Coordinates of C-alpha atoms in Angstrom, one line a residue:
M1 CA -6.8 100.4 -20.7
Q2 CA -8.7 101.8 -23.5
S3 CA -12.3 102.0 -23.4
D4 CA -14.6 99.9 -26.0
Y5 CA -16.5 103.1 -26.3
I6 CA -15.3 106.2 -28.1
I7 CA -18.4 108.1 -26.6
E8 CA -20.6 107.2 -23.8
M9 CA -23.6 109.5 -22.5
L10 CA -24.5 108.0 -19.1
N11 CA -27.8 108.9 -17.3
I12 CA -28.4 112.1 -19.2
R13 CA -31.4 114.1 -18.0
K14 CA -32.7 117.3 -19.8
E15 CA -35.4 119.3 -18.9
F16 CA -37.4 122.1 -20.5
P17 CA -40.3 124.0 -18.8
G18 CA -42.9 121.4 -18.2
I19 CA -41.3 118.8 -20.0
V20 CA -38.6 116.3 -19.4
A21 CA -37.0 115.6 -23.0
N22 CA -34.2 113.3 -21.9
D23 CA -35.0 111.0 -18.9
D24 CA -32.0 109.0 -17.7
I25 CA -30.7 108.1 -21.0
T26 CA -27.7 105.9 -21.7
L27 CA -26.0 105.9 -25.2
Q28 CA -22.7 104.2 -26.0
L29 CA -20.9 104.6 -29.3
R30 CA -18.4 102.1 -30.5
R31 CA -15.3 103.0 -32.6
G32 CA -15.9 102.7 -36.2
E33 CA -19.6 102.0 -36.0
I34 CA -22.6 103.5 -37.5
H35 CA -25.2 103.8 -34.7
A36 CA -28.7 105.1 -35.3
L37 CA -30.9 107.0 -32.8
L38 CA -34.4 106.2 -33.6
G39 CA -37.7 107.3 -32.1
E40 CA -41.1 109.2 -32.4
N41 CA -41.5 113.0 -32.6
G42 CA -40.6 114.5 -29.4
A43 CA -38.9 111.2 -28.3
G44 CA -35.8 113.5 -27.4
K45 CA -33.3 112.3 -30.3
S46 CA -32.3 115.9 -31.3
T47 CA -32.2 117.2 -27.7
L48 CA -29.8 114.4 -26.8
M49 CA -27.4 115.1 -29.9
S50 CA -27.5 118.8 -28.9
V51 CA -26.2 117.8 -25.4
L52 CA -23.5 115.9 -27.1
F53 CA -22.5 118.8 -29.3
G54 CA -22.7 121.3 -26.5
L55 CA -25.9 123.3 -27.3
Y56 CA -27.6 122.4 -24.2
Q57 CA -26.4 121.4 -20.9
P58 CA -27.9 118.3 -19.1
E59 CA -29.4 118.8 -15.5
R60 CA -27.8 115.1 -14.7
G61 CA -25.5 112.7 -16.2
V62 CA -21.9 112.3 -17.6
I63 CA -20.5 112.4 -21.1
K64 CA -17.2 110.4 -21.6
K65 CA -14.8 110.1 -24.5
N66 CA -12.3 107.0 -24.6
G67 CA -13.3 106.3 -20.9
E68 CA -12.4 109.9 -19.6
V69 CA -15.2 112.3 -18.5
V70 CA -15.3 115.4 -20.5
R71 CA -17.2 118.7 -20.2
I72 CA -18.8 120.0 -23.4
Q73 CA -20.1 123.5 -22.4
N74 CA -20.5 124.9 -26.3
P75 CA -19.9 123.5 -29.8
N76 CA -16.2 124.7 -29.7
D77 CA -15.7 122.2 -26.8
A78 CA -17.4 119.6 -29.0
T79 CA -15.2 120.7 -32.0
A80 CA -12.0 120.5 -29.7
L81 CA -13.0 116.8 -29.1
N82 CA -13.3 116.1 -32.6
I83 CA -17.0 115.9 -32.6
G84 CA -18.9 117.2 -35.6
M85 CA -22.5 117.7 -36.5
V86 CA -24.7 118.1 -39.5
H87 CA -27.9 119.6 -38.3
Q88 CA -31.4 118.9 -39.6
H89 CA -31.7 122.7 -40.5
F90 CA -28.4 123.4 -42.2
K91 CA -26.4 126.1 -40.7
L92 CA -24.9 127.9 -43.7
V93 CA -24.6 131.6 -44.8
D94 CA -26.5 132.0 -48.0
V95 CA -24.6 134.7 -49.2
F96 CA -21.0 133.2 -48.6
T97 CA -19.4 130.7 -51.2
V98 CA -19.3 127.2 -50.5
L99 CA -15.4 127.5 -49.5
D100 CA -16.2 130.3 -47.1
N101 CA -18.9 128.2 -45.4
I102 CA -16.6 125.5 -45.1
I103 CA -13.6 127.3 -43.4
L104 CA -15.8 129.7 -41.5
G105 CA -14.9 129.6 -37.8
A106 CA -11.9 127.3 -38.5
E107 CA -9.8 130.0 -40.6
D108 CA -6.1 129.5 -41.2
T109 CA -4.5 132.9 -41.0
R110 CA -0.6 134.2 -40.9
L111 CA -0.1 137.7 -39.7
G112 CA -3.6 138.4 -39.8
F113 CA -4.2 137.3 -43.4
L114 CA -6.6 134.3 -44.5
Q115 CA -4.7 131.6 -46.0
K116 CA -7.3 130.6 -48.5
K117 CA -5.2 128.8 -51.0
E118 CA -4.1 126.3 -48.4
A119 CA -7.8 125.9 -47.3
R120 CA -8.9 125.4 -50.8
K121 CA -6.2 122.7 -51.5
K122 CA -7.3 120.7 -48.4
V123 CA -10.9 121.1 -48.9
Q124 CA -10.5 119.8 -52.8
A125 CA -8.5 116.8 -51.4
L126 CA -11.4 116.0 -49.0
S127 CA -13.9 116.4 -51.7
E128 CA -12.0 114.0 -54.1
K129 CA -11.3 111.5 -51.4
Y130 CA -15.0 111.2 -50.2
K131 CA -16.5 111.8 -53.7
L132 CA -18.3 114.9 -52.4
S133 CA -18.1 117.1 -55.6
V134 CA -19.1 120.6 -55.0
D135 CA -18.6 123.9 -56.6
L136 CA -16.5 125.9 -54.1
D137 CA -17.0 129.1 -55.7
A138 CA -20.7 128.8 -55.7
K139 CA -22.9 130.9 -53.4
V140 CA -24.8 128.6 -51.0
E141 CA -28.3 130.3 -52.1
D142 CA -27.7 129.2 -55.7
I143 CA -27.0 125.5 -54.9
S144 CA -29.3 122.4 -54.3
V145 CA -30.3 121.3 -50.9
G146 CA -28.2 117.9 -51.6
M147 CA -25.2 120.1 -52.4
Q148 CA -25.7 122.3 -49.2
Q149 CA -25.5 119.0 -47.3
R150 CA -22.4 118.1 -49.1
T151 CA -21.1 121.5 -47.7
E152 CA -22.1 120.7 -44.3
I153 CA -20.2 117.2 -44.5
L154 CA -17.1 118.9 -45.8
K155 CA -17.3 121.7 -43.2
M156 CA -17.3 118.7 -40.6
L157 CA -14.4 116.7 -42.2
Y158 CA -12.2 120.0 -42.9
R159 CA -12.2 120.0 -38.8
D160 CA -10.7 116.6 -38.8
N161 CA -13.5 115.3 -36.8
E162 CA -13.7 111.8 -35.9
I163 CA -17.2 111.4 -34.2
L164 CA -20.0 112.6 -36.8
I165 CA -23.3 113.3 -36.0
F166 CA -26.0 113.4 -38.7
D167 CA -29.5 114.8 -37.7
E168 CA -32.3 113.5 -40.2
P169 CA -29.8 113.7 -43.0
T170 CA -32.0 112.3 -45.8
A171 CA -35.1 114.5 -45.2
V172 CA -34.8 116.5 -48.4
L173 CA -32.7 114.1 -50.7
T174 CA -33.5 112.3 -53.9
P175 CA -33.3 108.4 -53.7
Q176 CA -30.0 108.8 -55.8
E177 CA -28.6 111.4 -53.2
I178 CA -29.8 109.1 -50.4
D179 CA -27.8 106.3 -51.8
E180 CA -24.8 108.1 -52.1
L181 CA -24.9 109.6 -48.5
M182 CA -25.2 106.0 -47.3
E183 CA -22.0 105.1 -49.3
I184 CA -20.4 107.9 -47.9
M185 CA -21.2 107.0 -44.3
R186 CA -20.1 103.5 -44.9
G187 CA -16.6 104.9 -46.2
F188 CA -16.4 106.9 -43.1
A189 CA -17.1 103.9 -40.8
R190 CA -14.4 101.8 -42.8
E191 CA -11.7 104.5 -42.1
G192 CA -12.4 104.3 -38.2
K193 CA -14.8 107.5 -37.9
S194 CA -17.8 106.8 -35.6
I195 CA -21.2 108.0 -36.8
L196 CA -24.4 108.8 -34.7
F197 CA -27.1 109.0 -37.1
I198 CA -30.6 110.2 -36.2
T199 CA -33.7 109.3 -38.3
H200 CA -37.1 107.7 -38.1
K201 CA -36.8 106.1 -41.6
L202 CA -36.5 102.4 -41.0
N203 CA -35.2 101.6 -44.4
E204 CA -32.2 103.8 -43.9
I205 CA -31.3 102.3 -40.6
M206 CA -31.6 98.5 -42.0
A207 CA -29.4 99.6 -44.8
V208 CA -26.5 101.2 -42.9
A209 CA -26.6 100.9 -39.2
D210 CA -24.6 98.4 -37.0
R211 CA -26.9 99.2 -34.1
V212 CA -29.9 101.0 -32.9
T213 CA -30.7 102.7 -29.9
V214 CA -34.5 103.6 -29.5
L215 CA -36.0 106.3 -27.5
R216 CA -39.8 106.7 -26.7
K217 CA -41.1 109.7 -24.7
G218 CA -37.8 110.9 -23.6
K219 CA -36.9 107.5 -22.2
Y220 CA -34.5 104.7 -23.3
V221 CA -36.3 101.8 -24.5
G222 CA -33.1 99.5 -25.6
T223 CA -30.2 99.0 -28.0
V224 CA -30.1 96.3 -30.6
E225 CA -28.0 95.1 -33.4
T226 CA -29.5 95.8 -36.6
K227 CA -28.8 92.2 -38.3
N228 CA -30.8 90.7 -35.4
T229 CA -33.8 92.8 -35.8
T230 CA -36.7 93.9 -38.4
K231 CA -38.4 97.0 -39.4
Q232 CA -41.7 95.8 -37.6
E233 CA -39.8 95.2 -34.3
L234 CA -38.1 98.5 -34.3
S235 CA -41.4 100.3 -35.0
A236 CA -43.0 98.5 -32.4
M237 CA -40.2 99.6 -29.8
M238 CA -40.4 103.2 -31.3
V239 CA -44.2 103.5 -30.7
G240 CA -45.0 101.0 -28.0
R241 CA -47.3 98.9 -30.3
P242 CA -47.4 97.1 -34.0
V243 CA -47.7 99.3 -36.5
Q244 CA -48.8 98.9 -40.0
L245 CA -46.0 100.0 -42.4
Q246 CA -47.7 99.2 -45.7
V247 CA -50.7 101.6 -46.5
E248 CA -53.7 99.4 -47.0
K249 CA -55.8 100.7 -49.9
G250 CA -57.9 99.1 -52.9
E251 CA -58.2 100.1 -56.4
S252 CA -59.4 103.6 -57.2
T253 CA -62.5 104.3 -58.8
P254 CA -62.1 107.9 -60.4
G255 CA -65.2 109.6 -60.8
D256 CA -66.0 113.3 -61.9
V257 CA -63.2 116.0 -62.5
I258 CA -62.8 118.0 -59.2
L259 CA -59.8 120.0 -59.8
D260 CA -59.1 121.0 -63.4
V261 CA -55.8 123.2 -64.0
K262 CA -54.9 124.7 -67.4
G263 CA -51.9 126.5 -68.3
L264 CA -51.1 127.8 -64.8
T265 CA -48.1 129.9 -64.6
V266 CA -47.1 131.4 -61.1
P267 CA -44.2 133.9 -61.0
S268 CA -41.2 133.3 -58.6
K269 CA -40.4 135.6 -55.8
L270 CA -36.6 134.7 -55.8
H271 CA -35.9 134.8 -59.7
K272 CA -37.0 136.7 -62.7
N273 CA -38.1 133.5 -64.3
N274 CA -41.6 131.8 -63.4
A275 CA -41.7 129.3 -60.5
V276 CA -44.3 127.2 -62.4
K277 CA -44.5 127.2 -66.1
D278 CA -47.7 126.5 -67.9
V279 CA -48.9 123.5 -65.8
T280 CA -51.8 121.5 -66.9
F281 CA -53.4 118.5 -64.9
Q282 CA -56.8 117.1 -63.3
V283 CA -57.7 115.4 -60.3
H284 CA -60.9 113.4 -60.2
A285 CA -63.2 112.4 -57.3
G286 CA -62.1 109.0 -55.5
E287 CA -58.2 109.2 -56.6
I288 CA -54.9 110.4 -54.8
V289 CA -52.8 112.2 -57.3
C290 CA -49.2 113.2 -55.9
I291 CA -47.0 115.8 -57.3
A292 CA -43.5 114.6 -56.7
G293 CA -40.2 116.3 -57.2
I294 CA -37.1 117.4 -55.3
D295 CA -37.8 120.5 -53.0
G296 CA -37.7 123.9 -54.7
N297 CA -38.9 122.8 -58.2
G298 CA -42.1 124.8 -58.1
Q299 CA -44.4 122.5 -55.9
T300 CA -44.9 125.2 -53.3
E301 CA -45.8 128.1 -55.6
L302 CA -48.1 125.6 -57.6
V303 CA -50.0 125.0 -54.1
Y304 CA -50.0 128.8 -53.5
G305 CA -51.4 129.4 -56.9
L306 CA -54.2 126.9 -56.5
T307 CA -55.0 128.2 -53.0
G308 CA -54.8 131.9 -53.6
L309 CA -51.7 132.3 -51.5
E310 CA -50.1 133.7 -54.7
K311 CA -51.5 135.3 -57.7
A312 CA -51.0 133.3 -60.9
S313 CA -49.9 135.4 -64.0
A314 CA -51.6 133.0 -66.6
G315 CA -53.9 130.1 -66.7
T316 CA -57.1 128.8 -65.1
V317 CA -58.0 127.0 -61.8
T318 CA -61.6 125.3 -61.8
V319 CA -62.9 123.4 -58.6
C320 CA -66.3 121.5 -59.3
G321 CA -66.9 123.3 -62.4
K322 CA -66.4 126.8 -60.8
D323 CA -63.8 129.1 -62.0
I324 CA -61.9 130.3 -58.9
S325 CA -58.9 131.5 -60.7
R326 CA -59.3 135.3 -59.4
A327 CA -61.1 134.4 -56.4
S328 CA -59.8 135.4 -52.8
I329 CA -58.4 132.7 -50.4
H330 CA -61.6 132.8 -48.4
K331 CA -63.9 132.3 -51.6
R332 CA -61.6 129.4 -52.8
S333 CA -62.2 127.7 -49.3
E334 CA -65.8 128.0 -49.7
A335 CA -65.7 126.7 -53.3
G336 CA -64.5 123.5 -51.9
I337 CA -60.8 123.4 -51.0
S338 CA -59.3 122.0 -47.7
H339 CA -55.7 122.8 -47.4
I340 CA -53.0 121.1 -45.1
P341 CA -50.2 123.9 -45.8
E342 CA -46.5 123.3 -46.0
D343 CA -45.6 125.6 -43.4
R344 CA -47.8 125.0 -40.5
H345 CA -46.6 128.1 -38.4
K346 CA -47.1 130.6 -41.3
H347 CA -50.2 129.4 -43.0
G348 CA -51.7 126.8 -40.7
L349 CA -52.2 128.2 -37.3
V350 CA -52.4 131.4 -35.2
L351 CA -49.8 130.4 -33.0
D352 CA -50.6 132.6 -30.0
D353 CA -54.3 131.7 -30.0
T354 CA -56.0 128.8 -28.4
L355 CA -56.2 125.4 -30.1
E356 CA -60.1 125.5 -30.1
N357 CA -60.1 128.9 -32.0
N358 CA -57.4 127.4 -34.3
L359 CA -59.9 124.5 -35.2
V360 CA -62.8 127.0 -36.4
L361 CA -60.3 129.6 -38.1
Q362 CA -62.6 128.9 -41.4
S363 CA -65.7 127.7 -40.1
F364 CA -66.6 130.3 -37.2
R365 CA -69.3 131.9 -39.5
E366 CA -71.3 128.8 -39.8
P367 CA -74.7 128.8 -37.9
R368 CA -73.5 125.9 -35.6
F369 CA -70.7 128.1 -34.2
Q370 CA -72.6 131.6 -34.0
S371 CA -75.8 133.3 -33.3
G372 CA -76.7 136.7 -33.9
G373 CA -73.1 137.7 -34.7
F374 CA -71.8 136.1 -31.4
I375 CA -69.6 133.2 -31.3
R376 CA -71.2 130.1 -29.5
K377 CA -68.4 129.4 -27.2
S378 CA -69.6 126.0 -26.0
A379 CA -70.3 124.7 -29.3
V380 CA -66.7 125.7 -30.4
R381 CA -65.2 123.9 -27.2
E382 CA -67.4 120.7 -28.0
Y383 CA -66.1 120.7 -31.7
A384 CA -62.6 121.0 -30.5
E385 CA -62.8 118.1 -27.9
K386 CA -64.1 116.1 -30.7
I387 CA -61.2 116.7 -33.0
I388 CA -58.6 116.3 -30.2
G389 CA -60.1 112.9 -29.4
Q390 CA -60.4 111.8 -32.9
Y391 CA -57.0 112.7 -34.1
D392 CA -55.0 112.0 -30.6
V393 CA -53.9 115.8 -30.7
R394 CA -51.7 115.8 -27.4
C395 CA -52.1 119.2 -25.8
G396 CA -51.5 119.9 -22.1
Q397 CA -54.5 122.0 -21.3
G398 CA -57.2 120.7 -23.7
P399 CA -59.0 123.1 -26.1
V400 CA -57.4 126.2 -24.3
T401 CA -53.9 125.1 -25.0
V402 CA -52.0 127.9 -26.8
A403 CA -51.1 126.4 -30.3
R404 CA -47.4 127.7 -30.0
S405 CA -46.9 125.4 -26.9
M406 CA -47.6 122.1 -28.9
S407 CA -45.2 120.0 -30.3
G408 CA -44.8 120.2 -34.3
G409 CA -46.4 116.8 -34.5
N410 CA -49.4 117.7 -32.5
Q411 CA -50.0 121.0 -34.5
Q412 CA -49.8 118.9 -37.7
K413 CA -52.6 116.6 -36.2
A414 CA -54.6 119.4 -35.3
I415 CA -54.5 120.9 -38.8
I416 CA -55.1 117.8 -40.6
G417 CA -58.3 117.0 -38.2
R418 CA -59.7 120.6 -38.9
E419 CA -59.1 120.3 -42.7
I420 CA -60.5 116.8 -43.2
D421 CA -63.4 117.4 -41.0
R422 CA -64.6 120.3 -43.1
G423 CA -65.6 117.5 -45.7
N424 CA -64.8 119.6 -48.9
P425 CA -64.8 117.9 -52.2
L426 CA -60.7 118.8 -52.8
L427 CA -58.2 118.4 -50.3
I428 CA -54.8 119.7 -51.1
A429 CA -52.3 118.0 -48.6
V430 CA -48.6 119.5 -48.8
Q431 CA -46.1 117.4 -46.8
P432 CA -48.8 116.0 -44.4
T433 CA -46.5 113.6 -42.6
R434 CA -43.4 116.0 -42.6
G435 CA -41.8 115.4 -39.2
L436 CA -44.2 112.9 -37.8
D437 CA -43.2 109.4 -36.6
V438 CA -44.5 106.0 -37.8
G439 CA -47.6 105.8 -35.5
A440 CA -48.8 109.2 -36.6
I441 CA -47.9 108.7 -40.3
E442 CA -49.9 105.4 -40.2
Y443 CA -52.9 107.3 -38.9
I444 CA -52.8 110.1 -41.3
H445 CA -52.2 107.8 -44.3
S446 CA -55.5 105.8 -43.4
Q447 CA -57.2 109.2 -43.3
L448 CA -56.3 110.2 -46.7
V449 CA -57.1 106.9 -48.2
A450 CA -60.6 107.1 -46.4
Q451 CA -61.1 110.6 -47.9
R452 CA -60.2 109.0 -51.5
D453 CA -62.7 106.1 -50.6
A454 CA -65.4 108.5 -49.8
G455 CA -65.3 110.2 -53.1
K456 CA -63.2 113.2 -52.4
A457 CA -60.3 114.3 -54.7
V458 CA -56.9 114.4 -53.1
L459 CA -53.9 116.3 -54.3
L460 CA -50.8 115.1 -52.4
V461 CA -47.4 117.1 -52.5
S462 CA -44.8 114.9 -50.9
L463 CA -40.9 114.6 -50.7
E464 CA -41.2 111.3 -49.2
L465 CA -40.7 108.6 -51.9
D466 CA -42.2 105.9 -49.8
E467 CA -45.2 108.0 -49.2
V468 CA -45.4 108.9 -53.0
M469 CA -45.4 105.2 -54.0
N470 CA -47.6 103.9 -51.2
L471 CA -50.5 106.6 -51.3
S472 CA -50.9 107.8 -54.9
D473 CA -53.0 106.6 -57.8
R474 CA -51.0 108.7 -60.3
I475 CA -47.9 110.5 -59.8
L476 CA -47.1 113.9 -61.7
V477 CA -43.2 114.8 -61.6
M478 CA -42.4 118.3 -61.2
Y479 CA -39.0 119.4 -62.2
E480 CA -38.0 123.3 -62.7
G481 CA -41.5 124.3 -62.7
E482 CA -42.9 122.0 -65.3
I483 CA -44.6 118.6 -65.0
V484 CA -41.9 116.2 -66.9
G485 CA -43.7 112.9 -66.5
E486 CA -47.0 111.1 -65.3
L487 CA -46.2 107.7 -63.7
D488 CA -48.4 104.6 -62.3
P489 CA -47.0 104.0 -58.9
R490 CA -47.7 100.3 -59.6
K491 CA -45.6 99.9 -62.7
T492 CA -42.6 102.5 -61.9
T493 CA -39.9 102.0 -59.3
V494 CA -38.2 104.5 -57.0
Q495 CA -35.0 104.6 -58.9
E496 CA -37.0 105.6 -62.1
L497 CA -38.9 108.2 -60.2
G498 CA -35.7 109.6 -58.9
L499 CA -34.5 110.1 -62.4
Y500 CA -37.6 112.3 -63.4
M501 CA -37.1 114.0 -60.2
A502 CA -33.6 114.8 -61.0
G503 CA -34.5 115.9 -64.6
A504 CA -32.5 113.2 -66.1
K505 CA -35.6 111.7 -67.7
R506 CA -38.9 113.0 -69.3
G507 CA -41.9 111.7 -71.0
G508 CA -44.1 108.9 -69.7
K509 CA -47.8 109.4 -70.1
G510 CA -47.7 113.1 -68.9
E511 CA -45.3 114.4 -71.7
A512 CA -48.2 116.0 -73.8
Q513 CA -49.4 117.6 -70.5
A514 CA -46.0 119.2 -69.5

């Protein structure tokens, strides 16, 4: 008798040093269904899917396909069982063409010669069938993130996979690309393919999933039918308490200009042209201004130009009336900039140092932390304990925990606590909730609003459209290094914002400033 389930993962246990990532988890996937896997950061979602794809071996538990026990010791075993995976961080070779990436590892050869013509025909047929248009001869390094994702999906389909795993597939897409992806997933399900979909975005689950399995702290919480649940119920299952999904904030009352940027131009490291082109804008005390845009449109270089991580080739940056255009990073920090960086490992932490030392990186020179040129260790420890408690930073050994050993979400909370606590008039927050779950996001959003209400100027850079719409008082859209529009979040829609982000629309109030 054929099993009701195409895939069953029964009583899976996966351990890493000092942590049980999957603790007796059971997941059952029906034929032709879209099954979402939901959970906080560090809940064990990606680990569980990596076990199914053969990247990790479990300590306990069995995997069945069509009711038969199977052994998956590596991704080749998974591919042989028709299991494919689109990873959160794409596994593509930048200098290869799209076509070469799709057929890599599954090449059709005759007498030692690559049969590329046949492969191209098959890929073109797949791309037409599933409306996944890509330029097969473009190099991966030259195409957008959305196109890279299409390449990954075609790579999976080229191998005739019937079980498709998507790990956080919408993290870097525009609203239009997300809608397209959801439609593609529905098409797969209609054809009888079975989909496992890892996410922590509740809107997407409600839109496409048939059932949802929730994990919390490595344990199985439950599986529910999407039509019988709500976003509130799912978030409570995920976090273990009710969560405020809407940002509570009153009207903003902007005050003096804190950040004044005029004609800022920042060269690109990747291409000959400029990454930021003649950008002009202001941020006032008591407002949150958000820079929105698809990843790679100059937001990163703009922040580097403001904080001193990159040298601008033209323009001025003024903070609280002081010109800091040529100042060092340290001097800019002293002038009143707090910075939550995009890359927490590269620019946010000294990974092999302790948490307490990381929390005083910019402030150890202050009298409260040193005396006669010597660091006052007790004062540093006391301060670290305060931040750890206030921001719920989970760390195995308290203040002496090595930063590298903490989860990404807790590293992020430590940086946010450090930067907000410095009390500077300007807070530049880049992707502050990237990779965080609903509970942590709720807390960080409330902190950013509290900063605004305390009269600070907040410049937010985010790819999360819900975050942009919920948090900002004004939205500036960046496209190809320019500001192409200024929008009021109360008067615009996510769809309109998406058109500006994709470069299909320009204007709005900010056209004069672009």
